[in-house]
Amino acid sequence: DAKTTQPPSMDCAEGRAANLPCNHSTISGNEYVYWYRQIHSQGPQYIIHGLKNNETNEMASLIITEDRKSSTLILPHATLRDTAVYYCIVRAPYGGATNKLIFGTGTLLAVQP
Amino acid sequence: DTGVSQDPRHKITKRGQNVTFRCDPISEHNRLYWYRQTLGQGPEFLTYFQNEAQLEKSRLLSDRFSAERPKGSFSTLEIQRTEQGDSAMYLCASSFRAGNTEAFFGQGTRLTVV
């Protein structure tokens, strides 16, 4: 699976949009971009995933560049409860035989009041 | 609550003792995963089951570690002769078999070996 690069930490003011970048310059044509987050002392939580088109759900939006070498996760109105480590993961369809996730160290997003 | 359940949430054990953790996946999920997470790191894959079959094991899973999933339902992870380096959060996740479906994680079991 392709390696991803994320900033180690970011701050965001409560109520503002949080834009979390991820670089995946070696992504293959059939690999998806997934985002998970992990709130302190909890298990990771799925947020969103996409292949090449922008995606939106009730939690966030995912913007993938046309060349697919980078993406941005957008939390439109960050709250204090969004403070967490956010992981960007690229994965082949069906994750290979196992569908396993390969996590990096993620971005610690601190939402400030 | 119909999410992934792990028990216990916390375990403190003396070095050299054996410990066993349990994971109850979401009932209709046939894929089950174990991950380990140390402080400041992302979760690392340990092993994977499809139904009752253990189909992949990471090289992180030493001979002291064994996992089972009898009858394809709950799973157990046993660590024999624990070492201080085994101290970590052990996470269980489950998912459907096919497609680009997301994995659902439990709250984890935090192991401290003293």
mmCIF file of C-alpha atoms in Angstrom:
data_model
loop_
_atom_site.group_PDB
_atom_site.id
_atom_site.type_symbol
_atom_site.label_atom_id
_atom_site.label_comp_id
_atom_site.label_asym_id
_atom_site.label_seq_id
_atom_site.Cartn_x
_atom_site.Cartn_y
_atom_site.Cartn_z
ATOM 1 C CA ASP A 1 0.000 0.000 0.000
ATOM 2 C CA ALA A 2 1.148 3.530 -0.751
ATOM 3 C CA LYS A 3 2.815 5.618 1.937
ATOM 4 C CA THR A 4 1.076 8.775 3.083
ATOM 5 C CA THR A 5 2.522 11.946 4.561
ATOM 6 C CA GLN A 6 0.582 14.097 7.007
ATOM 7 C CA PRO A 7 1.574 17.036 9.212
ATOM 8 C CA PRO A 8 2.036 15.858 12.801
ATOM 9 C CA SER A 9 -0.295 18.468 14.268
ATOM 10 C CA MET A 10 -2.709 21.268 13.418
ATOM 11 C CA ASP A 11 -4.843 23.747 15.320
ATOM 12 C CA CYS A 12 -8.306 24.959 14.387
ATOM 13 C CA ALA A 13 -10.689 27.432 16.014
ATOM 14 C CA GLU A 14 -14.020 26.064 17.124
ATOM 15 C CA GLY A 15 -16.714 26.700 14.510
ATOM 16 C CA ARG A 16 -14.233 27.156 11.690
ATOM 17 C CA ALA A 17 -13.461 24.684 8.931
ATOM 18 C CA ALA A 18 -10.601 22.270 9.583
ATOM 19 C CA ASN A 19 -8.636 21.331 6.470
ATOM 20 C CA LEU A 20 -6.354 18.339 6.958
ATOM 21 C CA PRO A 21 -3.910 17.628 4.128
ATOM 22 C CA CYS A 22 -2.456 14.305 3.059
ATOM 23 C CA ASN A 23 0.166 13.564 0.435
ATOM 24 C CA HIS A 24 0.139 10.198 -1.324
ATOM 25 C CA SER A 25 2.342 10.806 -4.329
ATOM 26 C CA THR A 26 2.921 7.093 -5.037
ATOM 27 C CA ILE A 27 -0.737 6.138 -5.047
ATOM 28 C CA SER A 28 -1.722 3.599 -7.691
ATOM 29 C CA GLY A 29 -4.646 4.034 -10.029
ATOM 30 C CA ASN A 30 -6.840 1.543 -8.206
ATOM 31 C CA GLU A 31 -6.053 2.618 -4.646
ATOM 32 C CA TYR A 32 -8.639 4.372 -2.525
ATOM 33 C CA VAL A 33 -8.026 7.140 0.020
ATOM 34 C CA TYR A 34 -9.524 6.468 3.454
ATOM 35 C CA TRP A 35 -9.734 8.702 6.496
ATOM 36 C CA TYR A 36 -10.133 7.506 10.063
ATOM 37 C CA ARG A 37 -9.887 9.408 13.298
ATOM 38 C CA GLN A 38 -9.044 8.360 16.826
ATOM 39 C CA ILE A 39 -10.265 10.278 19.806
ATOM 40 C CA HIS A 40 -8.118 9.853 22.903
ATOM 41 C CA SER A 41 -8.468 6.407 24.527
ATOM 42 C CA GLN A 42 -10.930 5.181 21.903
ATOM 43 C CA GLY A 43 -10.633 2.954 18.850
ATOM 44 C CA PRO A 44 -10.310 4.480 15.380
ATOM 45 C CA GLN A 45 -13.514 5.643 13.717
ATOM 46 C CA TYR A 46 -14.170 5.603 9.975
ATOM 47 C CA ILE A 47 -14.856 9.017 8.443
ATOM 48 C CA ILE A 48 -14.927 8.828 4.653
ATOM 49 C CA HIS A 49 -13.236 7.318 1.616
ATOM 50 C CA GLY A 50 -12.920 8.054 -2.103
ATOM 51 C CA LEU A 51 -11.198 7.061 -5.332
ATOM 52 C CA LYS A 52 -11.023 10.106 -7.570
ATOM 53 C CA ASN A 53 -14.197 12.122 -7.153
ATOM 54 C CA ASN A 54 -14.833 14.412 -4.227
ATOM 55 C CA GLU A 55 -16.976 12.835 -1.547
ATOM 56 C CA THR A 56 -19.179 14.240 1.189
ATOM 57 C CA ASN A 57 -21.047 12.646 4.047
ATOM 58 C CA GLU A 58 -22.543 13.814 7.305
ATOM 59 C CA MET A 59 -19.146 13.978 8.973
ATOM 60 C CA ALA A 60 -16.803 15.488 6.406
ATOM 61 C CA SER A 61 -15.836 16.199 2.815
ATOM 62 C CA LEU A 62 -12.932 14.619 0.967
ATOM 63 C CA ILE A 63 -11.249 16.543 -1.822
ATOM 64 C CA ILE A 64 -8.857 14.534 -4.017
ATOM 65 C CA THR A 65 -6.646 16.379 -6.493
ATOM 66 C CA GLU A 66 -6.979 15.554 -10.166
ATOM 67 C CA ASP A 67 -3.600 13.793 -10.250
ATOM 68 C CA ARG A 68 -4.634 11.932 -7.032
ATOM 69 C CA LYS A 69 -1.286 12.651 -5.414
ATOM 70 C CA SER A 70 -2.851 14.489 -2.502
ATOM 71 C CA SER A 71 -6.142 14.952 -0.714
ATOM 72 C CA THR A 72 -7.742 17.139 1.920
ATOM 73 C CA LEU A 73 -10.225 16.166 4.582
ATOM 74 C CA ILE A 74 -12.548 19.024 5.468
ATOM 75 C CA LEU A 75 -14.519 19.250 8.688
ATOM 76 C CA PRO A 76 -16.827 22.159 7.844
ATOM 77 C CA HIS A 77 -17.572 23.406 11.370
ATOM 78 C CA ALA A 78 -15.095 21.959 13.836
ATOM 79 C CA THR A 79 -16.185 21.405 17.428
ATOM 80 C CA LEU A 80 -14.170 20.553 20.518
ATOM 81 C CA ARG A 81 -15.287 16.940 20.093
ATOM 82 C CA ASP A 82 -13.419 16.803 16.779
ATOM 83 C CA THR A 83 -10.104 16.986 18.640
ATOM 84 C CA ALA A 84 -8.456 13.706 17.632
ATOM 85 C CA VAL A 85 -5.696 12.095 15.605
ATOM 86 C CA TYR A 86 -6.715 11.889 11.950
ATOM 87 C CA TYR A 87 -5.254 9.126 9.789
ATOM 88 C CA CYS A 88 -5.057 9.195 6.006
ATOM 89 C CA ILE A 89 -4.677 5.699 4.515
ATOM 90 C CA VAL A 90 -4.462 4.531 0.929
ATOM 91 C CA ARG A 91 -5.571 1.040 0.164
ATOM 92 C CA ALA A 92 -6.081 -1.153 -2.878
ATOM 93 C CA PRO A 93 -9.596 -2.334 -3.699
ATOM 94 C CA TYR A 94 -10.571 -4.904 -1.135
ATOM 95 C CA GLY A 95 -7.237 -4.120 0.603
ATOM 96 C CA GLY A 96 -5.679 -7.103 -0.995
ATOM 97 C CA ALA A 97 -6.715 -10.428 0.432
ATOM 98 C CA THR A 98 -7.050 -9.162 3.968
ATOM 99 C CA ASN A 99 -8.539 -5.699 3.573
ATOM 100 C CA LYS A 100 -6.221 -4.614 6.392
ATOM 101 C CA LEU A 101 -5.483 -0.970 7.120
ATOM 102 C CA ILE A 102 -1.936 0.345 7.337
ATOM 103 C CA PHE A 103 -1.848 3.369 9.624
ATOM 104 C CA GLY A 104 0.814 6.058 9.766
ATOM 105 C CA THR A 105 1.214 8.437 12.689
ATOM 106 C CA GLY A 106 -1.581 10.763 11.558
ATOM 107 C CA THR A 107 -2.312 14.427 12.315
ATOM 108 C CA LEU A 108 -3.298 15.522 15.795
ATOM 109 C CA LEU A 109 -6.030 18.116 15.290
ATOM 110 C CA ALA A 110 -6.555 20.353 18.299
ATOM 111 C CA VAL A 111 -9.773 22.366 18.146
ATOM 112 C CA GLN A 112 -9.406 25.489 20.264
ATOM 113 C CA PRO A 113 -12.372 27.198 22.007
ATOM 114 C CA ASP B 1 -24.988 -1.299 21.745
ATOM 115 C CA THR B 2 -24.264 -3.318 18.613
ATOM 116 C CA GLY B 3 -20.682 -2.198 18.009
ATOM 117 C CA VAL B 4 -17.458 -4.123 18.473
ATOM 118 C CA SER B 5 -16.976 -5.056 22.108
ATOM 119 C CA GLN B 6 -13.659 -5.794 23.808
ATOM 120 C CA ASP B 7 -13.006 -7.176 27.247
ATOM 121 C CA PRO B 8 -11.350 -6.257 29.503
ATOM 122 C CA ARG B 9 -10.794 -2.548 28.866
ATOM 123 C CA HIS B 10 -7.702 -2.508 31.051
ATOM 124 C CA LYS B 11 -5.343 -5.237 32.215
ATOM 125 C CA ILE B 12 -2.320 -4.961 34.469
ATOM 126 C CA THR B 13 -0.179 -8.061 34.707
ATOM 127 C CA LYS B 14 3.194 -9.072 35.999
ATOM 128 C CA ARG B 15 5.944 -9.933 33.575
ATOM 129 C CA GLY B 16 5.874 -13.619 32.726
ATOM 130 C CA GLN B 17 2.150 -14.079 33.233
ATOM 131 C CA ASN B 18 -0.273 -15.094 30.491
ATOM 132 C CA VAL B 19 -3.152 -12.835 29.476
ATOM 133 C CA THR B 20 -6.174 -13.345 27.246
ATOM 134 C CA PHE B 21 -8.333 -10.709 25.622
ATOM 135 C CA ARG B 22 -11.754 -11.150 24.055
ATOM 136 C CA CYS B 23 -13.357 -9.420 21.090
ATOM 137 C CA ASP B 24 -17.007 -9.657 20.070
ATOM 138 C CA PRO B 25 -17.417 -8.293 16.539
ATOM 139 C CA ILE B 26 -20.550 -6.879 14.966
ATOM 140 C CA SER B 27 -22.676 -9.968 14.490
ATOM 141 C CA GLU B 28 -23.030 -9.972 10.709
ATOM 142 C CA HIS B 29 -19.337 -9.187 10.050
ATOM 143 C CA ASN B 30 -17.272 -12.137 8.943
ATOM 144 C CA ARG B 31 -13.897 -10.378 8.925
ATOM 145 C CA LEU B 32 -12.104 -9.758 12.201
ATOM 146 C CA TYR B 33 -8.771 -8.024 12.798
ATOM 147 C CA TRP B 34 -6.424 -7.499 15.696
ATOM 148 C CA TYR B 35 -4.155 -4.465 15.876
ATOM 149 C CA ARG B 36 -1.657 -3.252 18.444
ATOM 150 C CA GLN B 37 -1.012 0.408 19.215
ATOM 151 C CA THR B 38 1.820 1.850 21.263
ATOM 152 C CA LEU B 39 2.017 5.402 22.544
ATOM 153 C CA GLY B 40 2.339 7.992 19.793
ATOM 154 C CA GLN B 41 2.018 5.476 16.973
ATOM 155 C CA GLY B 42 -0.819 4.439 14.729
ATOM 156 C CA PRO B 43 -2.335 0.975 15.081
ATOM 157 C CA GLU B 44 -0.256 -1.884 13.639
ATOM 158 C CA PHE B 45 -1.883 -4.911 12.048
ATOM 159 C CA LEU B 46 -1.390 -8.190 13.915
ATOM 160 C CA THR B 47 -3.711 -10.780 12.409
ATOM 161 C CA TYR B 48 -6.891 -11.323 10.409
ATOM 162 C CA PHE B 49 -9.710 -13.865 10.396
ATOM 163 C CA GLN B 50 -12.305 -14.569 7.781
ATOM 164 C CA ASN B 51 -14.976 -16.479 9.618
ATOM 165 C CA GLU B 52 -13.030 -19.001 11.720
ATOM 166 C CA ALA B 53 -9.985 -19.150 9.457
ATOM 167 C CA GLN B 54 -6.898 -17.163 10.421
ATOM 168 C CA LEU B 55 -5.672 -16.046 7.008
ATOM 169 C CA GLU B 56 -2.839 -13.665 7.773
ATOM 170 C CA LYS B 57 -0.433 -13.035 10.620
ATOM 171 C CA SER B 58 1.988 -10.140 10.867
ATOM 172 C CA ARG B 59 5.603 -10.802 11.718
ATOM 173 C CA LEU B 60 4.838 -8.704 14.811
ATOM 174 C CA LEU B 61 2.902 -11.699 16.093
ATOM 175 C CA SER B 62 5.641 -13.636 17.865
ATOM 176 C CA ASP B 63 5.347 -17.239 18.991
ATOM 177 C CA ARG B 64 4.075 -16.012 22.353
ATOM 178 C CA PHE B 65 0.951 -14.623 20.712
ATOM 179 C CA SER B 66 -1.958 -16.756 19.588
ATOM 180 C CA ALA B 67 -5.366 -15.780 18.306
ATOM 181 C CA GLU B 68 -8.460 -17.858 17.751
ATOM 182 C CA ARG B 69 -11.920 -17.331 16.431
ATOM 183 C CA PRO B 70 -13.887 -20.493 17.110
ATOM 184 C CA LYS B 71 -17.130 -20.797 15.165
ATOM 185 C CA GLY B 72 -16.399 -17.549 13.396
ATOM 186 C CA SER B 73 -17.947 -15.399 16.099
ATOM 187 C CA PHE B 74 -15.942 -13.919 18.997
ATOM 188 C CA SER B 75 -12.155 -13.970 18.996
ATOM 189 C CA THR B 76 -9.505 -14.274 21.673
ATOM 190 C CA LEU B 77 -5.931 -13.026 21.675
ATOM 191 C CA GLU B 78 -3.595 -14.691 24.149
ATOM 192 C CA ILE B 79 -0.141 -13.504 25.084
ATOM 193 C CA GLN B 80 2.018 -16.005 26.912
ATOM 194 C CA ARG B 81 4.960 -15.098 29.160
ATOM 195 C CA THR B 82 4.253 -11.385 28.863
ATOM 196 C CA GLU B 83 7.139 -8.945 28.538
ATOM 197 C CA GLN B 84 7.238 -5.236 29.282
ATOM 198 C CA GLY B 85 7.412 -4.577 25.548
ATOM 199 C CA ASP B 86 3.960 -6.096 25.186
ATOM 200 C CA SER B 87 2.477 -3.087 26.980
ATOM 201 C CA ALA B 88 0.161 -1.486 24.429
ATOM 202 C CA MET B 89 -3.428 -0.968 23.403
ATOM 203 C CA TYR B 90 -4.828 -4.037 21.636
ATOM 204 C CA LEU B 91 -7.590 -3.150 19.200
ATOM 205 C CA CYS B 92 -10.096 -5.407 17.517
ATOM 206 C CA ALA B 93 -11.988 -4.473 14.358
ATOM 207 C CA SER B 94 -14.569 -6.160 12.167
ATOM 208 C CA SER B 95 -15.952 -5.641 8.689
ATOM 209 C CA PHE B 96 -17.988 -7.245 5.951
ATOM 210 C CA ARG B 97 -16.109 -9.490 3.581
ATOM 211 C CA ALA B 98 -16.532 -7.817 0.266
ATOM 212 C CA GLY B 99 -16.154 -4.362 -1.124
ATOM 213 C CA ASN B 100 -14.540 -1.207 0.085
ATOM 214 C CA THR B 101 -16.373 -1.265 3.349
ATOM 215 C CA GLU B 102 -15.102 0.396 6.449
ATOM 216 C CA ALA B 103 -13.788 -1.432 9.480
ATOM 217 C CA PHE B 104 -15.441 -0.845 12.850
ATOM 218 C CA PHE B 105 -13.105 -0.773 15.821
ATOM 219 C CA GLY B 106 -13.683 -1.627 19.446
ATOM 220 C CA GLN B 107 -12.538 0.548 22.337
ATOM 221 C CA GLY B 108 -9.460 -1.582 22.823
ATOM 222 C CA THR B 109 -7.809 -3.372 25.741
ATOM 223 C CA ARG B 110 -4.974 -1.486 27.364
ATOM 224 C CA LEU B 111 -2.326 -3.883 28.632
ATOM 225 C CA THR B 112 0.292 -2.817 31.140
ATOM 226 C CA VAL B 113 3.030 -5.301 31.979
ATOM 227 C CA VAL B 114 4.870 -4.489 35.203
#
